CSV table of C-alpha atoms in Angstrom, one decimal:
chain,number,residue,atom,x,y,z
A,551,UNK,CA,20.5,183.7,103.5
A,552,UNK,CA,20.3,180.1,103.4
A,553,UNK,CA,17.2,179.8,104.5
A,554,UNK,CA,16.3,181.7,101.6
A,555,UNK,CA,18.5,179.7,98.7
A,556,UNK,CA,16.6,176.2,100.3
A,557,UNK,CA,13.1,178.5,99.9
A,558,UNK,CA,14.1,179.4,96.4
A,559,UNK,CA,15.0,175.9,95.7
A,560,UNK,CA,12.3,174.5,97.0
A,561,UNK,CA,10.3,176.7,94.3
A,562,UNK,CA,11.8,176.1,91.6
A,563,UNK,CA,11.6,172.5,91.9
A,564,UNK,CA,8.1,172.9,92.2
A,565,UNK,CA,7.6,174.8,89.2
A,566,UNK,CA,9.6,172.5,87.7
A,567,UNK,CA,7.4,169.2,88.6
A,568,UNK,CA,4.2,171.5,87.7
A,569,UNK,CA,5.6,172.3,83.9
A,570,UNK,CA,6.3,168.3,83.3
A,571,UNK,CA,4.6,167.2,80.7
A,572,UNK,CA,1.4,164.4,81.6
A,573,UNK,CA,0.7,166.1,84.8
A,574,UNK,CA,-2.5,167.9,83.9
A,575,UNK,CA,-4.3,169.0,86.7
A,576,UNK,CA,-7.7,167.1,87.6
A,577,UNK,CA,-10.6,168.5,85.6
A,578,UNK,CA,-13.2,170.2,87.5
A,579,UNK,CA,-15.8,168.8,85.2
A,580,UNK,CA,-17.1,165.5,87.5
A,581,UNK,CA,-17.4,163.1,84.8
A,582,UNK,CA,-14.0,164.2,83.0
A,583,UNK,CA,-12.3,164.1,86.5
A,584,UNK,CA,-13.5,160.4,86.7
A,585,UNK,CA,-12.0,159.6,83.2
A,586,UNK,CA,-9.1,161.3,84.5
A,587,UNK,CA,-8.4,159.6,86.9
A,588,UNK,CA,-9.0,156.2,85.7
A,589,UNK,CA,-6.2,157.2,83.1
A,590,UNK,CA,-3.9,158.0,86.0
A,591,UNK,CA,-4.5,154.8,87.7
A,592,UNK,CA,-3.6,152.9,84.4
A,593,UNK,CA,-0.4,154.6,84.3
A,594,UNK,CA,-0.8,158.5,83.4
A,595,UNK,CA,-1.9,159.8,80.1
A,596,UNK,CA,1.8,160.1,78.7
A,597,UNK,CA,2.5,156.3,79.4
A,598,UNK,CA,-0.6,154.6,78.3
A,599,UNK,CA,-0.8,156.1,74.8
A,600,UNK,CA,3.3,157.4,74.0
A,601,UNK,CA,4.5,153.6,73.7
A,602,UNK,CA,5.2,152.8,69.6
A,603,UNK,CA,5.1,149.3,69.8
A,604,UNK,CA,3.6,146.7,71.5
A,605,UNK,CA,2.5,142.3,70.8
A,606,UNK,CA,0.3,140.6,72.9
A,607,UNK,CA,-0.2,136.5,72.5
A,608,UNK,CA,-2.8,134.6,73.7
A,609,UNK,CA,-6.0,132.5,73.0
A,610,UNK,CA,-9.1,133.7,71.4
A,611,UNK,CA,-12.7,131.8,71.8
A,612,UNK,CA,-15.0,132.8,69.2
A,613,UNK,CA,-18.5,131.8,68.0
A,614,UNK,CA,-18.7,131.2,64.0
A,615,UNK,CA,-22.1,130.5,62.4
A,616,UNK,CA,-22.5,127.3,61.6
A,617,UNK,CA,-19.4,126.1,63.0
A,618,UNK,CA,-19.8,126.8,67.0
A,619,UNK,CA,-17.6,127.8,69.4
A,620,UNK,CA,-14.2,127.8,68.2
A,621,UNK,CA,-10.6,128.4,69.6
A,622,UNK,CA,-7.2,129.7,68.1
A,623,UNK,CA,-3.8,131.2,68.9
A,624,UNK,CA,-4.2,134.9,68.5
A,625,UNK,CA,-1.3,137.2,68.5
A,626,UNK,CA,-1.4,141.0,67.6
A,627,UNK,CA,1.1,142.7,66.6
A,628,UNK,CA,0.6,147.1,66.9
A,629,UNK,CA,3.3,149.7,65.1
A,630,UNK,CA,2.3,153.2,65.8
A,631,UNK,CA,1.1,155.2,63.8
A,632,UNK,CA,-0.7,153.0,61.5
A,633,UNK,CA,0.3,149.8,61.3
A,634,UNK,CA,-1.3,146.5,63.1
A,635,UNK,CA,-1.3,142.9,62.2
A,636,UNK,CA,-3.6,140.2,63.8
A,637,UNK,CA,-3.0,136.4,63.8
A,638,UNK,CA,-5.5,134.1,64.3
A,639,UNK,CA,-5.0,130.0,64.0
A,640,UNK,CA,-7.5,128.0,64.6
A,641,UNK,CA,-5.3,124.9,63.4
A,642,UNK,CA,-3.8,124.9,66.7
A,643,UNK,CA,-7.1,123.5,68.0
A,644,UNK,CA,-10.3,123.0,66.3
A,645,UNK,CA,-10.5,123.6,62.8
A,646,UNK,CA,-7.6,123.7,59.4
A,647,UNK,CA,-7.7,127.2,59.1
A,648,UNK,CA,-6.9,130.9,60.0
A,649,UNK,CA,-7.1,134.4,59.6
A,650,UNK,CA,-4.5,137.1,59.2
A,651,UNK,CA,-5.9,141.1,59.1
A,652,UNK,CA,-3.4,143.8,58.2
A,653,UNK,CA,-3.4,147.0,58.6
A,654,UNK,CA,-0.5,149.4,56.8
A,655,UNK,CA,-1.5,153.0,56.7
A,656,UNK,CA,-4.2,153.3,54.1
A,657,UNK,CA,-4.1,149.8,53.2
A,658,UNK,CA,-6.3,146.7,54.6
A,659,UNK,CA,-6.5,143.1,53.7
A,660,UNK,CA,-7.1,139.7,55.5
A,661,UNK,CA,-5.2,136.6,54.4
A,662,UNK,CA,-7.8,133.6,54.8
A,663,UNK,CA,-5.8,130.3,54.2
A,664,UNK,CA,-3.1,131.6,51.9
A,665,UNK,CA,-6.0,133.4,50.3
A,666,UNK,CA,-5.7,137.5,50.0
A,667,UNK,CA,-8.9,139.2,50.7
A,668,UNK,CA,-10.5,142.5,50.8
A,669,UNK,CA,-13.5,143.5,52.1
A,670,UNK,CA,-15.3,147.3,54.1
A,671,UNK,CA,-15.7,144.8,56.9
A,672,UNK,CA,-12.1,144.1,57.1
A,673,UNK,CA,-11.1,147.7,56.7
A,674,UNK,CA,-13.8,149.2,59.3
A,675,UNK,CA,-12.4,146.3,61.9
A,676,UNK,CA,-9.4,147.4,61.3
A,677,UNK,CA,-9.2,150.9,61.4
A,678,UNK,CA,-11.4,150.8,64.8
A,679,UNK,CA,-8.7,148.3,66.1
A,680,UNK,CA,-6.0,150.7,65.4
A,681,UNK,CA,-7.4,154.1,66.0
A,682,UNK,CA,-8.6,153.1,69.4
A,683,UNK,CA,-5.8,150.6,70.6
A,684,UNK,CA,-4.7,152.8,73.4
A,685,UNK,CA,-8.1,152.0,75.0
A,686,UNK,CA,-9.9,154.5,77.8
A,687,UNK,CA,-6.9,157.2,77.3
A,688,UNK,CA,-8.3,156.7,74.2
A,689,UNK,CA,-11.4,158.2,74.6
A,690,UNK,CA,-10.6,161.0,77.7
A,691,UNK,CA,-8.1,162.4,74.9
A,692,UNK,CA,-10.6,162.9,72.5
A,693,UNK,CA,-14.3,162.6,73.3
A,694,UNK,CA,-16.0,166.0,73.3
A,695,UNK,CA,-18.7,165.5,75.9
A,696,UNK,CA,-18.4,163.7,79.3
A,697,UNK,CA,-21.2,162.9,81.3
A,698,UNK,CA,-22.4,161.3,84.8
A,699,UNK,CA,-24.7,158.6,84.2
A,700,UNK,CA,-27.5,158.2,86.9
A,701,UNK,CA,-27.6,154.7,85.9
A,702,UNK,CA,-27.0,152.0,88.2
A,703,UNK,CA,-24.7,149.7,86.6
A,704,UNK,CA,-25.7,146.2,88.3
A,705,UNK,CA,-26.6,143.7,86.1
A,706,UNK,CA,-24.9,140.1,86.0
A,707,UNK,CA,-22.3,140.9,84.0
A,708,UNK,CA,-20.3,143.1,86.5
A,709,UNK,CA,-21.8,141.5,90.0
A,710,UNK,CA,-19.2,141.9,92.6
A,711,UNK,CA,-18.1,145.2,91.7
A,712,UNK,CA,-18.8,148.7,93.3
A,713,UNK,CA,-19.1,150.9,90.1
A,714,UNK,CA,-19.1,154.2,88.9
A,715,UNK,CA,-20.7,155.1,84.9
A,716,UNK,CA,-19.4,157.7,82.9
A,717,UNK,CA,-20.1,158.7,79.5
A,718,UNK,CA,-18.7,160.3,77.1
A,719,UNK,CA,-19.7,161.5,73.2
A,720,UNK,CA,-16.9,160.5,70.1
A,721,UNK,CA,-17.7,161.7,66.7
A,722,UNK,CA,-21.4,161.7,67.8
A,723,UNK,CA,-21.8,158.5,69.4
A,724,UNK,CA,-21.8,157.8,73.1
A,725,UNK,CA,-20.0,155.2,74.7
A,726,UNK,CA,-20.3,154.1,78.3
A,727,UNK,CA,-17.6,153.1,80.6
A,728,UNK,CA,-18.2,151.4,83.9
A,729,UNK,CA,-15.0,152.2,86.4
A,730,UNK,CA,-14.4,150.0,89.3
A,731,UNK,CA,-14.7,153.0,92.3
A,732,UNK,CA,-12.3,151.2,94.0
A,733,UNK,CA,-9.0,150.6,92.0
A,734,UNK,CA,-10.3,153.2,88.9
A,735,UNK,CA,-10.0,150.6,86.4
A,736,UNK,CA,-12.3,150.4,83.9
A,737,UNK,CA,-14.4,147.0,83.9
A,738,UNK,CA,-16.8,147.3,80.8
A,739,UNK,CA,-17.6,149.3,77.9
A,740,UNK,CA,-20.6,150.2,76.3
A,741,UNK,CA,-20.9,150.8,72.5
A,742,UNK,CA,-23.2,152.7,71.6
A,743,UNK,CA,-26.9,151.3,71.1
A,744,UNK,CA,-25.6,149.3,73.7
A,745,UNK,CA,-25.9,146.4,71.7
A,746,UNK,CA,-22.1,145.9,71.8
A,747,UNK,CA,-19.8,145.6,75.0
A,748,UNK,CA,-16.7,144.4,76.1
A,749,UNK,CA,-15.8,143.4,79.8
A,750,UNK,CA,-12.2,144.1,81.2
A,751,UNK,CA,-10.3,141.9,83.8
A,752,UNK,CA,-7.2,140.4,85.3
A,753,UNK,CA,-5.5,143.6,85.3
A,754,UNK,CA,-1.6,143.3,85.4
A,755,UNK,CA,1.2,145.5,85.3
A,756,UNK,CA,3.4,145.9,81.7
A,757,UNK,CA,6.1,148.7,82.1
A,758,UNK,CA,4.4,150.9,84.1
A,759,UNK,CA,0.6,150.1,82.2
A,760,UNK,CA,-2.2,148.3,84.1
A,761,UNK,CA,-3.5,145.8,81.0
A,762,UNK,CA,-6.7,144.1,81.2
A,763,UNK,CA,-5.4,140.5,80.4
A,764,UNK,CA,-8.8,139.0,80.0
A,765,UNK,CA,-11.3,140.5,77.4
A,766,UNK,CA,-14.8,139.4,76.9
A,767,UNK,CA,-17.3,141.0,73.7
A,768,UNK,CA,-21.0,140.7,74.0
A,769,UNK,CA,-23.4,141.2,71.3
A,770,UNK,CA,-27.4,141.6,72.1
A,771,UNK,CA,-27.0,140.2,75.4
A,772,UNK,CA,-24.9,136.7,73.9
A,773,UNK,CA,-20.9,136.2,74.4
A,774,UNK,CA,-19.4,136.6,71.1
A,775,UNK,CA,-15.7,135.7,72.0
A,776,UNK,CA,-13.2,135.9,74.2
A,777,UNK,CA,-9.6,136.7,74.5
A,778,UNK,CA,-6.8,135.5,77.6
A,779,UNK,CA,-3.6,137.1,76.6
A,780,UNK,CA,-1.0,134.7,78.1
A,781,UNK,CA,1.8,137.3,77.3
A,782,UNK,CA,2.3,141.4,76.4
A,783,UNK,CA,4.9,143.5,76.0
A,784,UNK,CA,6.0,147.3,75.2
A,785,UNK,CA,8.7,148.7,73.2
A,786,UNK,CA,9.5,145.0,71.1
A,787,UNK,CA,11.2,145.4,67.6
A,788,UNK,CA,9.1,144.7,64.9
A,789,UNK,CA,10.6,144.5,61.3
A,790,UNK,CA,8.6,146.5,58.9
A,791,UNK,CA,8.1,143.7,56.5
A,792,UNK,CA,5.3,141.8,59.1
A,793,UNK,CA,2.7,144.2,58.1
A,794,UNK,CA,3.6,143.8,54.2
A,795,UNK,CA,2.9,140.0,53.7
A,796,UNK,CA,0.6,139.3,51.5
A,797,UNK,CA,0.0,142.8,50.5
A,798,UNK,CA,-2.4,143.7,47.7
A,799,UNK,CA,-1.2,145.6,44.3
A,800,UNK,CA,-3.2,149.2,45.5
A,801,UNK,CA,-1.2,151.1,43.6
A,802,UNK,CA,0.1,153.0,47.6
C-alpha cells in the first residue's frame, strides 16, 4: 500500500511539472528545436519575454554624416505593452546636443534639443524597437517558417566561434541568426538583404535572463554604432509620466 501512495505521488507530480506553463516540449522540427533551445538557454520562453519593465544605461558610439564618430550616454527605458523611451546625450562627451525618441501606444516623437519632432523614420525606429525588444524569443514566438541554413557562418565578424545558422521567415522577410553551438546564445543577426546586422556579446545574467551587454550594428559591411550597457535591470518602477514629456497635441 505504500508503495503504491509514493507511486501515485510520484505521478502526479509529474503531471504536474508537465502541465507548467513555459515547459513546451522540444520541437521536432530541426531548425525550430535550435531556436528553442537557444530560448531555453537565455532563460525559458516565460522569463525572457513575461517581464513588464525593464532600463538599461550605457554608452552608445555612433557614426553621423558629416560629424564622425560620436559618443553619448544612452539610457532606455521599456514599459510593456507599448511604451519605450530612449535617451541619447551626446553633451556628455563630444558634441551640445541630444536625442530623446518616445514611444506611447500609437504615439511617436523625438525631442532634438528641446525641439519636438515627428517624422515615419522616427515612428518605424520606434515601433521595431518596441515590438521586438524581447529579442530571439522574439522571433521563435512568432516567425512562421524556420529553416537550417547550409551556410557556413565564418567570416571575420564572428571568428572564434563554433556556429550554428538558423533562419527563420517574419511577416515575409527572413532573418538569420547565428547561435554559438556551444552555450546556445545567439551571436549575430541577419536582417534581411543582409545588408543590416547586429553582433551580440558579453552575455551576463539579469534575474534569471542571459543579456548580451555589448551590441554592435553593421550596415553594408561598415560599423554603424555601438552600444556597452554598463547597467540593466528587470521589474524597475517607472512613473507613467517619462513616456509623456514632450508629447505632441495628436488628438489620442
Amino acid at each position: 500500500m505504500k508503495y503504491r501512495l509514493i507511486i501515485t505521488a510520484a505521478a502526479v507530480i509529474l503531471l504536474a511539472v508537465t502541465a507548467l506553463p513555459g515547459c513546451e516540449k522540444a520541437p521536432e522540427d530541426p531548425a525550430r528545436r535550435a531556436m528553442y533551445y537557444s530560448v531555453r538557454a537565455l532563460g525559458g520562453l516565460e522569463r525572457t519575454t513575461g517581464w513588464s519593465t525593464r532600463v538599461q544605461k550605457g554608452v552608445l558610439k555612433t557614426y553621423f554624416p558629416g560629424w564622425g564618430n560620436l559618443k553619448a550616454d544612452y539610457t532606455v527605458h521599456v514599459k510593456k505593452p507599448d511604451r519605450i523611451r530612449m535617451d541619447q546625450n551626446f553633451s556628455a562627451y563630444d558634441h551640445p546636443f541630444y536625442y530623446t525618441y518616445y514611444g506611447n501606444g500609437p504615439d511617436v516623437w523625438a525631442v532634438v534639443n528641446l525641439n519636438v519632432r515627428q517624422h515615419q523614420r522616427y515612428t518605424s525606429m520606434v515601433t521595431e524597437a518596441l515590438e521586438r525588444v524581447d529579442g530571439l524569443p522574439y522571433y521563435y514566438s512568432n516567425c512562421d517558417t524556420f529553416f537550417l541554413s547550409g551556410e557556413e557562418p565564418s567570416d571575420s565578424l564572428v571568428s572564434g566561434y563554433q556556429l550554428q545558422r538558423v533562419g527563420c521567415v517574419l511577416e515575409g522577410d527572413t532573418i538569420l541568426f547565428d547561435l554559438d553551438a556551444e552555450t546556445r546564445f545567439p551571436v549575430r543577426r541577419i536582417e534581411p538583404g543582409s545588408d543590416r546586422q547586429e553582433l551580440m556579446e558579453d552575455y551576463r545574467e539579469v534575474d534569471g535572463i542571459m543579456v548580451p551587454y555589448k551590441l554592435t550594428r553593421y550596415q553594408s559591411g561598415r560599423e554603424r554604432n555601438s552600444v556597452q550597457w554598463k547597467e540593466i535591470s528587470y521589474g524597475v518602477r517607472i512613473p507613467d509620466s517619462l513616456f509623456l514629456e514632450f508629447k505632441p497635441d495628436t488628438g489620442s
